[in-house]
XYZ file of C-alpha atoms in Angstrom:
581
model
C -204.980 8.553 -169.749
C -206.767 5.282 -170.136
C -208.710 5.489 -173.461
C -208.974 1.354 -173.364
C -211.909 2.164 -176.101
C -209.185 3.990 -178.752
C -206.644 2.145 -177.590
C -208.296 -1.255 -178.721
C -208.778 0.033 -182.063
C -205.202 0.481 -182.660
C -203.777 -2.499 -181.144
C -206.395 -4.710 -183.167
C -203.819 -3.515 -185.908
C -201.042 -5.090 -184.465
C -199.623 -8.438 -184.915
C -197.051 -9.096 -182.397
C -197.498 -10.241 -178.942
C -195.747 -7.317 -176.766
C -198.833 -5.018 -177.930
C -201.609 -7.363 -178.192
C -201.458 -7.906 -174.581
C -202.185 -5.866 -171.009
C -199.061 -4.863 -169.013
C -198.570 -5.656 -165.765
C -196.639 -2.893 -163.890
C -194.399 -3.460 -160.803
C -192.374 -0.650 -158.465
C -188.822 -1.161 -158.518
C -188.833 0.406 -155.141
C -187.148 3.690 -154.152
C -184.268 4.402 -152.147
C -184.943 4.345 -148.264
C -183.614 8.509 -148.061
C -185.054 9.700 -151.115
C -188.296 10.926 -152.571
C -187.989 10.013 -156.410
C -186.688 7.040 -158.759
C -185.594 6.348 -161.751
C -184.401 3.900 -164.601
C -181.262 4.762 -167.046
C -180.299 1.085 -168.197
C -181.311 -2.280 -168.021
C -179.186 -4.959 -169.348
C -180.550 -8.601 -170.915
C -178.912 -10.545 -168.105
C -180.867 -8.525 -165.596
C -179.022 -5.494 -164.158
C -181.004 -2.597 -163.532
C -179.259 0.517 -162.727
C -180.598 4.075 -162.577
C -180.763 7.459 -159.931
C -182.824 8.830 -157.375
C -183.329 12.337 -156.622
C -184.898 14.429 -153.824
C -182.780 13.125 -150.856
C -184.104 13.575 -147.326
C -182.040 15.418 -144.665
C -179.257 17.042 -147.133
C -176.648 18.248 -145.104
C -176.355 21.948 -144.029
C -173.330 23.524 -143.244
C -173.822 26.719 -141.085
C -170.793 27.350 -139.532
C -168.984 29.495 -141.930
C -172.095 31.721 -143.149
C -172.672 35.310 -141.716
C -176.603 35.495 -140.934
C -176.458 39.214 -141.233
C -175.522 39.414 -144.502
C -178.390 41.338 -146.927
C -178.192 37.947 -149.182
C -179.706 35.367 -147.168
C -181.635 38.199 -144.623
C -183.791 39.057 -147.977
C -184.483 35.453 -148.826
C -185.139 34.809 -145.511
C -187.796 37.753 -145.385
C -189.123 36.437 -148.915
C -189.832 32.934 -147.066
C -191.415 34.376 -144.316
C -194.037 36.684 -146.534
C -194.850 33.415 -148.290
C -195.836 32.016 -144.823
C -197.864 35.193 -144.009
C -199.611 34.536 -147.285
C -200.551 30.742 -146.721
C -201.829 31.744 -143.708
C -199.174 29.835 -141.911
C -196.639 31.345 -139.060
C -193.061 30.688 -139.629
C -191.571 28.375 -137.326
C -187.855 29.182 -137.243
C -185.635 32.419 -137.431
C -182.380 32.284 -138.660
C -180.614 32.791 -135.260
C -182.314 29.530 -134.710
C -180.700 27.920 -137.648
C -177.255 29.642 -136.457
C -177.409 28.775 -132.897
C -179.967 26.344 -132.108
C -179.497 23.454 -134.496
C -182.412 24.438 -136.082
C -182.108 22.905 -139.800
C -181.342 19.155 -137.788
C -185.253 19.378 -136.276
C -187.366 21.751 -137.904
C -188.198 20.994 -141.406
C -189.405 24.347 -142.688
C -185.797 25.651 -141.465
C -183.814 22.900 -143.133
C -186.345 23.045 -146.676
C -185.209 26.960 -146.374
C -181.712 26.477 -146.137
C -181.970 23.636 -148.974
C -184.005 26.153 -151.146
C -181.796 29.414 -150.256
C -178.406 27.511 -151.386
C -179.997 26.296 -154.578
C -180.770 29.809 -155.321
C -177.166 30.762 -155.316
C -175.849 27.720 -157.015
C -173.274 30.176 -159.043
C -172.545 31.931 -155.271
C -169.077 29.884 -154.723
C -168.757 31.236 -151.228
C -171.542 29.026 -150.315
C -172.014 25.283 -149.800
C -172.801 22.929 -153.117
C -175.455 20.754 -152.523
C -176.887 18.059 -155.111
C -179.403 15.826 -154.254
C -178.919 12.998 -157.435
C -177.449 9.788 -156.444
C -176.794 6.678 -158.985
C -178.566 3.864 -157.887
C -178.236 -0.177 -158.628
C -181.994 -1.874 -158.538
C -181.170 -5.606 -156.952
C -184.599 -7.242 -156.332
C -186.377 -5.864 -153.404
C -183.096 -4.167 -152.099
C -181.738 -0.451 -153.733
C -177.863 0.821 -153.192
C -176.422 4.043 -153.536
C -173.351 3.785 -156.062
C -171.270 6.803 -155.084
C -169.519 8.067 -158.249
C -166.935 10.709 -157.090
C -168.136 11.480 -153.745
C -166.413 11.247 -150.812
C -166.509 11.344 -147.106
C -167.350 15.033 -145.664
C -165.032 16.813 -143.238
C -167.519 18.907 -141.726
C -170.043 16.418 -141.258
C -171.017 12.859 -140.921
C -171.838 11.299 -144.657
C -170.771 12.476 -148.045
C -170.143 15.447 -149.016
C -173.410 15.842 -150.934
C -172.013 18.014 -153.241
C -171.243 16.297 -156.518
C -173.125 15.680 -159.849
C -174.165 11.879 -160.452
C -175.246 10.611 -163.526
C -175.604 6.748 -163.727
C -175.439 5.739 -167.621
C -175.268 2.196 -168.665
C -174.690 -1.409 -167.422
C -173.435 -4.733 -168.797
C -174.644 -8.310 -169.037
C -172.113 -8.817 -166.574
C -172.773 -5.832 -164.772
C -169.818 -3.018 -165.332
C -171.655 0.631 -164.875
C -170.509 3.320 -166.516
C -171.439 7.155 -165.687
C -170.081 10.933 -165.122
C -169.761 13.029 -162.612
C -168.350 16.259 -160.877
C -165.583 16.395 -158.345
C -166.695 16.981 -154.538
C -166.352 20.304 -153.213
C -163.977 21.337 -150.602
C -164.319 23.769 -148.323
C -161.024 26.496 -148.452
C -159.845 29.840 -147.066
C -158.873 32.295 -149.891
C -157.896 35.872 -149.186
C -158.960 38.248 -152.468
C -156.281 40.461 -153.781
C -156.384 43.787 -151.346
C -158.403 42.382 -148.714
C -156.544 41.182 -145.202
C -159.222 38.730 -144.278
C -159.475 35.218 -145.812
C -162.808 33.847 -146.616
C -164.076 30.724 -147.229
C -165.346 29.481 -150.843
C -165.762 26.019 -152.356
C -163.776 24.413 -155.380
C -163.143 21.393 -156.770
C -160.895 20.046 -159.106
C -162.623 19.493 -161.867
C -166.099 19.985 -163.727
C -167.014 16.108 -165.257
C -165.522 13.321 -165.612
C -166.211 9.805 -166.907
C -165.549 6.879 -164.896
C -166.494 2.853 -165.006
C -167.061 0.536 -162.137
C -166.877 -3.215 -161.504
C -169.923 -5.314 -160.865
C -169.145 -5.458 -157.317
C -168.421 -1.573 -157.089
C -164.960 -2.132 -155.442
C -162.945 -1.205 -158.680
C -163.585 1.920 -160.189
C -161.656 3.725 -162.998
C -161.847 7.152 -163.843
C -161.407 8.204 -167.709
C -159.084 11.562 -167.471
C -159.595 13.181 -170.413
C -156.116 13.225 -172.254
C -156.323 17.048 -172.410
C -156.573 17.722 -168.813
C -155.959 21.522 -168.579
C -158.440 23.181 -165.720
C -159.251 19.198 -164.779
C -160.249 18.639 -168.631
C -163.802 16.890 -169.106
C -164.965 13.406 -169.701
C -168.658 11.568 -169.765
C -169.404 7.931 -170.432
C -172.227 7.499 -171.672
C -172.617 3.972 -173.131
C -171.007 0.444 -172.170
C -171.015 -3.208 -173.931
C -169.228 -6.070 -172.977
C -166.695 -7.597 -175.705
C -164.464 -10.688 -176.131
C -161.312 -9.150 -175.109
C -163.219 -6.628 -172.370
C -165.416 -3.746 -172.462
C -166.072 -0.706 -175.191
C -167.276 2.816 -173.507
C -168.134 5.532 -175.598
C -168.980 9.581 -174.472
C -166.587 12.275 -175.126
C -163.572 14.336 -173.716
C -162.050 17.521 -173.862
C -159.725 17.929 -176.225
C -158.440 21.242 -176.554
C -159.168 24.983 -175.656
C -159.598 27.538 -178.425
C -157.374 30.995 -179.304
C -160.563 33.352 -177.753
C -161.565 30.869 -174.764
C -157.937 30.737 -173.736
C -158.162 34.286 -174.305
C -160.784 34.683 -171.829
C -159.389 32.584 -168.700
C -156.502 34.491 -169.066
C -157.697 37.546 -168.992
C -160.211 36.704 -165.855
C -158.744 33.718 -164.051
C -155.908 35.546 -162.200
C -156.690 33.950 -158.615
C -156.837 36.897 -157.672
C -160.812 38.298 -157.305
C -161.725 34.624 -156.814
C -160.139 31.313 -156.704
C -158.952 30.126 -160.170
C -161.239 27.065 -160.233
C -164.316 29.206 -159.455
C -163.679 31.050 -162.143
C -163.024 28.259 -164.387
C -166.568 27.369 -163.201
C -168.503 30.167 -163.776
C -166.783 30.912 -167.401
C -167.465 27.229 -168.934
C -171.246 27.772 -167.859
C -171.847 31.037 -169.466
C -170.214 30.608 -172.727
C -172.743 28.807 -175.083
C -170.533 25.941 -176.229
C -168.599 26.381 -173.120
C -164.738 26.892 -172.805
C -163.290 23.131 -173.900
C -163.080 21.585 -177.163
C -164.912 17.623 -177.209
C -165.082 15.121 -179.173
C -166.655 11.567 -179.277
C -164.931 9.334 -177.891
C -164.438 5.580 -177.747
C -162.564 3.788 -174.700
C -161.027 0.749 -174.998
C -160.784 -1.883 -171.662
C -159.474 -5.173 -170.655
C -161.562 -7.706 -168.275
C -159.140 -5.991 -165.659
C -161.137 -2.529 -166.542
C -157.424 -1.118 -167.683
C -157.792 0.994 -170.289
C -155.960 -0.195 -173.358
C -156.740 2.618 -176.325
C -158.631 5.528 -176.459
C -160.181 6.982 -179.867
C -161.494 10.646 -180.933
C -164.516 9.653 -183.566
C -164.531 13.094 -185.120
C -166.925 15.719 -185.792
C -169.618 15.995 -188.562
C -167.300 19.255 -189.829
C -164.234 20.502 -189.972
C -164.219 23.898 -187.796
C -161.878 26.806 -190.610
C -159.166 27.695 -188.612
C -160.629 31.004 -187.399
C -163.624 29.191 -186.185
C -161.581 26.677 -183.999
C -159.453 29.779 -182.791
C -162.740 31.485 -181.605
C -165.088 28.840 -180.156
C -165.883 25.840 -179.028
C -166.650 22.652 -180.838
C -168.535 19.486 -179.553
C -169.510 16.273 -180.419
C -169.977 13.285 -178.372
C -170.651 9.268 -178.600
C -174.292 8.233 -176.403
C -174.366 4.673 -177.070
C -173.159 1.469 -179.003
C -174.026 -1.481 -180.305
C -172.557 -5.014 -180.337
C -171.770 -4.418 -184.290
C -169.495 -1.410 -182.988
C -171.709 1.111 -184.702
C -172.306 4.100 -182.374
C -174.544 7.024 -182.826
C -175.096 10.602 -180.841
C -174.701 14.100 -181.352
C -172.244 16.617 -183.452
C -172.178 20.276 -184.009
C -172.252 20.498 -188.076
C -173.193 23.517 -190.416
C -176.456 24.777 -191.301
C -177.578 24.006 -195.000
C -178.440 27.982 -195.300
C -175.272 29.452 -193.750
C -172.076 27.707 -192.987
C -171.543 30.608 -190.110
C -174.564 28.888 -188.491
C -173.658 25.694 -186.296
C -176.262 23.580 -185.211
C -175.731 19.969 -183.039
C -177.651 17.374 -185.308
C -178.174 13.730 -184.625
C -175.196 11.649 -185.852
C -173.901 7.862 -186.333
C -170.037 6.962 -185.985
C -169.038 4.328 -188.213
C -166.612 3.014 -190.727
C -164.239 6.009 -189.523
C -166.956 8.552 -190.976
C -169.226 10.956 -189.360
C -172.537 10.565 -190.620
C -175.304 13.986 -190.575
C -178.014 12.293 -191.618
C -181.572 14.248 -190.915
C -182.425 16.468 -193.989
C -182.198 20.212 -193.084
C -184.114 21.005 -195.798
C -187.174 20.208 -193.490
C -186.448 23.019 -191.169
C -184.725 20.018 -188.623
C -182.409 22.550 -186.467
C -180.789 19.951 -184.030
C -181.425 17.000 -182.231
C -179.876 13.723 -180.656
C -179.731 10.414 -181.545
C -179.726 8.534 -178.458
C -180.003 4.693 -179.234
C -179.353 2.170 -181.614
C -180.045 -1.835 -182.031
C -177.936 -4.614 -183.282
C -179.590 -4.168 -187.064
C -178.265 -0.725 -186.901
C -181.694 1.010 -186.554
C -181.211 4.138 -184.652
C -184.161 6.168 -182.570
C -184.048 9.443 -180.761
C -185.574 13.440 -181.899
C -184.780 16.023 -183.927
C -186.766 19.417 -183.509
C -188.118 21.735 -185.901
C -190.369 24.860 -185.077
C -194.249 23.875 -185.420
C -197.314 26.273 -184.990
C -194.509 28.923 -184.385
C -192.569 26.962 -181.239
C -189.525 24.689 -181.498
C -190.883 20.645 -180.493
C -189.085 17.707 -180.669
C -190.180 14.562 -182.890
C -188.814 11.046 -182.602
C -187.757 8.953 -185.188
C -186.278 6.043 -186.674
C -183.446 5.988 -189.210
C -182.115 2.479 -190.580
C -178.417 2.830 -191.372
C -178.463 0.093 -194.134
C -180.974 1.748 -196.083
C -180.396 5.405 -195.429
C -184.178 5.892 -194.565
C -185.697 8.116 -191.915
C -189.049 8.205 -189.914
C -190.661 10.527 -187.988
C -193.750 8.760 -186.851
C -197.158 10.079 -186.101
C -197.125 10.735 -182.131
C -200.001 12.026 -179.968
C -200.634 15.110 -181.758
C -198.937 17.700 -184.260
C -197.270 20.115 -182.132
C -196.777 17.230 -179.632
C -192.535 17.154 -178.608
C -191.980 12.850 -178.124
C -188.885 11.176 -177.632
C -187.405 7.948 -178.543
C -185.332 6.958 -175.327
C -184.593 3.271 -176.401
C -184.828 0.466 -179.370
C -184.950 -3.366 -179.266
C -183.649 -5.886 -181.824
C -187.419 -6.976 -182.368
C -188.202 -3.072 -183.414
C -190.076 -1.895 -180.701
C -189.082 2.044 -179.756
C -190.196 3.424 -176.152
C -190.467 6.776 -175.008
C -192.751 9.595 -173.873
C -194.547 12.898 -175.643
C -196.795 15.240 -174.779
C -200.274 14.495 -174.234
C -201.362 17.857 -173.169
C -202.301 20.691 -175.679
C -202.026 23.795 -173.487
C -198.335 25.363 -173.589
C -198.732 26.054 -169.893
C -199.368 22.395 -169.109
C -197.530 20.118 -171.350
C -197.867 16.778 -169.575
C -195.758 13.709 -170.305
C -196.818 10.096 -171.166
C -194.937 7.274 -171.874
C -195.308 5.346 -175.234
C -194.514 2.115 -176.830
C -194.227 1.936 -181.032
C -193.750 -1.087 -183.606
C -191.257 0.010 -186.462
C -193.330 -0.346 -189.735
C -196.628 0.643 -187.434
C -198.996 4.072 -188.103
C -198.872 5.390 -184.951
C -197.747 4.958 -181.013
C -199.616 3.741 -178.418
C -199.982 4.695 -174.920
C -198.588 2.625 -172.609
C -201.312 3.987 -170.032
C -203.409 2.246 -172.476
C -201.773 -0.847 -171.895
C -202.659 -0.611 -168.010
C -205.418 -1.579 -165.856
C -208.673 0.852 -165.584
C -208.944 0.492 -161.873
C -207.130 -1.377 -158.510
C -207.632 -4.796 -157.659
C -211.102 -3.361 -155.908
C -212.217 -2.925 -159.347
C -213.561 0.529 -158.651
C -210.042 2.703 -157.520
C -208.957 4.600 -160.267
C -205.103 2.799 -161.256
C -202.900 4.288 -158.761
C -200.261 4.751 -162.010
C -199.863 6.746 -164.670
C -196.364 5.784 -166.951
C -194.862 8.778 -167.419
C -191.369 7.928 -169.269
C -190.609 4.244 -171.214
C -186.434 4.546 -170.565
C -185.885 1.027 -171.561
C -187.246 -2.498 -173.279
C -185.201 -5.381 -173.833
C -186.025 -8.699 -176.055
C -188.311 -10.215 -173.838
C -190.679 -6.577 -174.422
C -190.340 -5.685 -170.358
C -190.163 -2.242 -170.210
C -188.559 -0.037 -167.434
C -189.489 3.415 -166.781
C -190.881 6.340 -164.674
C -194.476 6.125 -163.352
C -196.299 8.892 -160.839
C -198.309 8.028 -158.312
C -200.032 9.532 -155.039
C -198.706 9.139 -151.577
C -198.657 11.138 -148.190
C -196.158 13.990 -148.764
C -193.361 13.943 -146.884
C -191.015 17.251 -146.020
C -186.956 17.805 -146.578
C -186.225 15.789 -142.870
C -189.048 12.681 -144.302
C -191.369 13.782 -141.953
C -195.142 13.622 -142.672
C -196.683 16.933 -143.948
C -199.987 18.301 -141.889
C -202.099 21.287 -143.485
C -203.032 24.210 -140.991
C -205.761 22.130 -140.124
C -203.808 19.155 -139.263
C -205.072 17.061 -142.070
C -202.189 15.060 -144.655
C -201.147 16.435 -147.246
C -200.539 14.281 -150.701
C -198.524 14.857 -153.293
C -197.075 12.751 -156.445
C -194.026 11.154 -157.115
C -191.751 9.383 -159.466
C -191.082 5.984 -159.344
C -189.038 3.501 -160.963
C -191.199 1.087 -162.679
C -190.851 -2.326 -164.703
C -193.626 -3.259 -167.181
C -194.204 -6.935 -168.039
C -196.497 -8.355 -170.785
C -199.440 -9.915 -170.044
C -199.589 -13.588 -171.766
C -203.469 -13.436 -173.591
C -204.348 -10.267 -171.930
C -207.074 -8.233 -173.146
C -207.342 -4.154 -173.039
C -209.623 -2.938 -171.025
C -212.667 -0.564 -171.695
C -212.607 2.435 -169.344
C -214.211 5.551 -169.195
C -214.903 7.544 -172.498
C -212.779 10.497 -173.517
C -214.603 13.047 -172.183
C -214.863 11.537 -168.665
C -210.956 10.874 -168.984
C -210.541 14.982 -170.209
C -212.667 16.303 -167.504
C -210.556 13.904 -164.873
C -207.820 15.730 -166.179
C -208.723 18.601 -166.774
C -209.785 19.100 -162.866
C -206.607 17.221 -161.481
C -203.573 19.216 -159.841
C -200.774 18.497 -161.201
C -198.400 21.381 -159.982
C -195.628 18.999 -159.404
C -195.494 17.891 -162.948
C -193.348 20.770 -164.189
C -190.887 20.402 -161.295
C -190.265 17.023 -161.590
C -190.287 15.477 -165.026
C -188.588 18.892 -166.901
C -185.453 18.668 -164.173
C -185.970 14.817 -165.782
C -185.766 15.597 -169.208
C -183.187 18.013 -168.644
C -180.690 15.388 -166.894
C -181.763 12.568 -169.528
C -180.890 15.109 -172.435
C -178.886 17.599 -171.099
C -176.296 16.075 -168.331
C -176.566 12.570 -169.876
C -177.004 13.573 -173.365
C-alpha cells in the first residue's frame, strides 16, 4: 500500500533522517528446504538470527500406523472429495502410502499425510511433526541452529518433531531460545489390554537453553522446579562485563487443585504419564505449572552462576495459589538491567478477576503500569531501550471487538502513549525500540473483520502518527513500470544505524510439500506468496515517491487474492506473541 502522495505529507513533518529518506529493501535469503523466513533479533555488531517455517519433505513415518483404522480412512475420504470438487483426480491411495513409498514421490500423498497428522496434533499415538527451525542469517549463506533436536531412529535427519523458537542474539553472538523435547517413539500396553501399542512422549514440554557463537556449546536452563520436566523459556540476552544476563521464566511450583488433577488422571495407566501431562497443561487456561520471571546469570564460559525469580505484579491469597496457576515472565532487557514483560495481576473491578498486563522489573519491584480504568484488559510489553522507554500493546474492546494498540511508556516519567495507528479499530504492535526513539511494528490496514491484513510500520516517539513503511518503498521495479515485487508486512527489528529487519511477501512459483513445482489441471504454474526475511536500509537524500492515488491502490487491493494471508502471518503473530511471548 504505496500512498507515496499521503505518505509525503506526513514525512514533510519529520525532522530526522531515518524517515526523510526512501528505503532500500534487501532479502536476507531463505533456507535452501524451506518455504518461509523470518527475523527475531538483530544485534548492533551484526548478528542476525531468526526461523523459518514450512519445511520441504517432512519426514513420514508409516510403519507403525494401521491404514484401516476409521481415523485416517475418513480423512482420507475427506481429501479425496476435495479432489472430486477441484475437478482434479487423486493421485495416491493409502495402500500406496503403506506399501509403495508413496509419501517419498508423490506430493499430494506426502501434503496428505503432513496435513492428516497436524489434524491430530493432541492424537499421541501418532507421529509429532513441526516444521519451525531457528535459523542464523550469515551474509548470503543461512544455517539451521537445532535447539533440542536430535538425530531420528526411524529415519535419516532429525527427528522433526520439536518446537523451535529462536529469541535473541549478542554483539558477540550468544543465541538464546526455547524449545520442546524430541519425541520418541515407545511401546506402551494400556491397563487391561494384552497388546502394546506404540505412542510418542518426550520428556519434557519447554525449556530454555543458550548457545555459543559457534553453536558447539549449548546450555540448557532446567527450571529449578523440575517436576513432569518443569518449564523454562529464554527470551532475551545481553552481553555484560563479567558474562551474559538471560531473562524468560520457569516453573516454579504446581498448585493444591492442578496437583489434584494429575493425580487423579496421570496413573500410566489409560495412557503414558507424559501424554497425559501433555494434554492436561494444554487444556487448563493458565496451564498446570506455576512461572515466574526469571533472570539467569552466566560467566564468559556460559556456566550459569545465579538464577533470580523477579516476582509477580500480585500476591496470589492462599486459596488462589492452592487452586490455579500463576504466571509471569521476563521478554527482554536492557544494558541498564531494567527488564520489562508480562504478569498476571488483578482487575481494578474485581480482585477474583486476573488479567496478564504489561509489566517492567526493576529496583526489586513489579511495576503494573497501564491504567485499567481505560477498559485496558491485558497486554505485553515486549521491548525496551537503554533510556528505559518501553513499547509493545495492550488491548481494550473497540466497536464491540477486543484490538490491540501499541504504545510507549517512559519509565522515568511514568507517562504512557498509545499513538494514533492506521485506523480506530486497527490492532498494531510495537515489536521493537531504538535508543534514537524510533518504534517498528505492524497493524492492520484492512477494515473488513474477514480480511484484516498486516503492514509493517515505522514511528518517531514525540511524532502524530506512524508511517507505512510500504510508503517508504519504491512504486515500481527497476523497469519502472512492475508493480514493487514487496510489500513489508512485519518491522521485527531497528538498530542505531535505523536498518530495519523484518517480514516482507512477495510472489513466486508455488512449490508443493516435496519442493516440487505446482501445475494447474491445465498444466499452467501456479503462484503463490511468501514470507521472507527482509533488511531495510535508509536511503542517504532519498525522496518518496508519488504512486498511484488511493483509489487505484484500494481497487488493486481490493481485487487481489490474498488467501494465504490468514495462514501465514496469524500462525506468525501467534509464535511472536504466544510461544515467544
Amino acid at each position: 500500500m504505496k500512498y507515496k502522495l499521503l505518505a509525503a505529507s506526513i514525512l514533510a513533518t519529520l525532522s530526522t533522517s531515518a524517515t526523510s529518506a526512501t528505503y532500500q529493501l534487501s532479502e536476507l535469503g531463505t533456507l535452501e528446504d524451506a518455504k518461509y523466513s523470518y527475523v527475531t533479533d538483530v544485534s548492533e555488531s551484526g548478528h542476525i538470527i531468526g526461523f523459518a517455517n514450512g519445511l520441504y519433505n517432512l519426514p513420514i513415518d508409516t510403519s507403525y500406523i494401521d491404514f484401516t483404522e476409521n481415523l485416517i480412512e475418513n480423512s482420507y475420504d475427506n481429501t479425496e472429495a476435495a479432489f472430486e470438487l477441484s475437478d482434479k483426480e487423486i493421485t495416491f491411495t493409502l495402500d500406496d502410502i503403506e506399501n509403495n513409498d508413496a509419501v517419498l514421490t508423490n506430493a499430494d500423498a506426502h501434503t496428505f499425510m503432513v496435513s492428516f497428522l497436524s489434524s491430530i496434533s493432541t492424537n499421541f499415538e501418532y507421529q509429532k511433526l513441526s516444521s519451525l527451525v531457528g535459523i542464523k542469517y550469515n551474509d548470503t549463506q543461512i544455517t539451521e541452529q537445532p535447539l533440542f533436536d536430535v538425530a531420528s531412529v526411524d529415519y535419516d535427519g532429525l527427528t522433526r518433531s520439536t518446537t523451535n523458537l529462536f529469541n535473541a542474539v549478542t554483539e558477540d553472538g550468544v543465541t538464546v531460545g526455547w524449545g520442546s523435547a524430541p519425541y520418541d517413539k515407545v511401546s506402551f500396553t494400556p491397563d487391561g489390554e494384552d497388546d502394546a501399542e506404540t505412542w510418542f512422549t518426550h520428556e519434557f514440554i519447554e525449556r530454555g537453553i543458550v548457545i555459543s557463537a559457534d553453536g558447539s556449546v549449548s546450555v540448557e536452563l532446567e527450571p529449578e522446579f523440575n517436576e513432569y520436566g518443569g518449564t523454562s523459556r529464554a527470551n532475551d540476552i545481553i552481553k555484560t562485563n563479567s558474562g551474559y544476563t538471560v531473562v524468560g521464566n520457569m516453573s516454579t511450583s504446581i498448585p493444591d487443585d492442578r496437583q489434584d488433577n494429575i493425580d487423579d488422571n496421570c496413573d500410566n495407566e489409560d495412557e503414558p504419564t507424559s501424554v497425559c501431562i501433555n494434554l492436561l497443561n494444554s487444556n487448563i487456561s493458565r496451564g498446570i505449572f506455576n512461572k515466574r520471571a526469571v533472570k539467569w546469570e552466566l560467566d564468559e564460559s556460559l556456566n550459569i552462576t545465579s538464577v533470580e525469580e523477579l516476582g509477580m505484579a500480585l500476591t496470589p491469597d492462599e486459596g488462589e495459589a492452592e487452586d490455579d496457576a500463576f504466571t509471569s515472565t521476563a521478554l527482554a532487557v536492557n544494558s541498564n538491567g531494567t527488564i520489562v514483560g508480562s504478569s498476571n495481576t488483578r482487575y481494578y473491578k474485581n480482585d477474583d478477576t486476573i488479567l496478564t498486563m504489561p509489566v517492567y522489573f526493576k529496583d526489586g519491584a513489579v511495576v503494573d503500569f497501564i491504567n485499567q480504568e481505560d477498559d485496558w484488559q491485558s497486554g505485553k510489553s515486549i521491548a525496551i531501550n537503554d533510556n528505559d522507554v518501553i513499547t509493545g500493546y495492550a488491548t481494550k474492546r473497540i466497536e464491540g471487538t477486543l484490538r490491540n494498540k501499541f504504545f510507549y511508556h517512559d519509565i522515568a516519567t511514568g507517562s504512557t502513549v498509545f499513538p494514533t495507528d492506521y485506523f480506530s479499530s486497527s490492532s498494531s504492535y510495537g515489536n521493537d525500540i531504538n535508543n534514537q526513539g524510533y518504534i517498528v511494528g505492524e497493524g492492520e490496514v484492512g477494515v473488513s473483520d474477514s480480511s484484516r491484513l498486516k503492514e509493517a510500520f515505522i514511528y518517531k516517539i514525540g511524532e502524530d502518527k506512524i508511517t507505512n513503511l510500504n510508503d517508504l518503498l519504491p512504486c515500481y521495479d527497476t523497469d519502472g513500470e512492475t508493480d514493487y515485487a514487496y510489500t513489508m508486512v512485519e518491522a521485527t527489528a531497528i538498530n542505531e544505524n535505523n536498518e530495519i529487519f523484518g517480514t516482507a511477501t512477495k510472489t513466486v512459483e508455488k512449490l508443493d510439500s516435496l519442493g516440487g513445482v505446482v501445475t494447474d489441471i491445465n498444466g499452467e504454474i501456479e503462484y503463490e506468496s511468501i514470507a521472507i526475511a527482509v533488511k531495510l536500509t535508509p536511503i542517504a537524500n532519498g525522496e518518496v515517491e508519488s504512486c498511484a492515488p488511493v483509489e487505484a491502490e484500494a481497487y488493486e487491493r481490493n481485487s487481489a487474492s490474498f488467501p494465504w494471508y490468514t495462514l501465514l502471518l496469524l500462525p506468525l503473530v501467534g509464535l511472536r506473541r504466544v510461544f515467544r511471548f
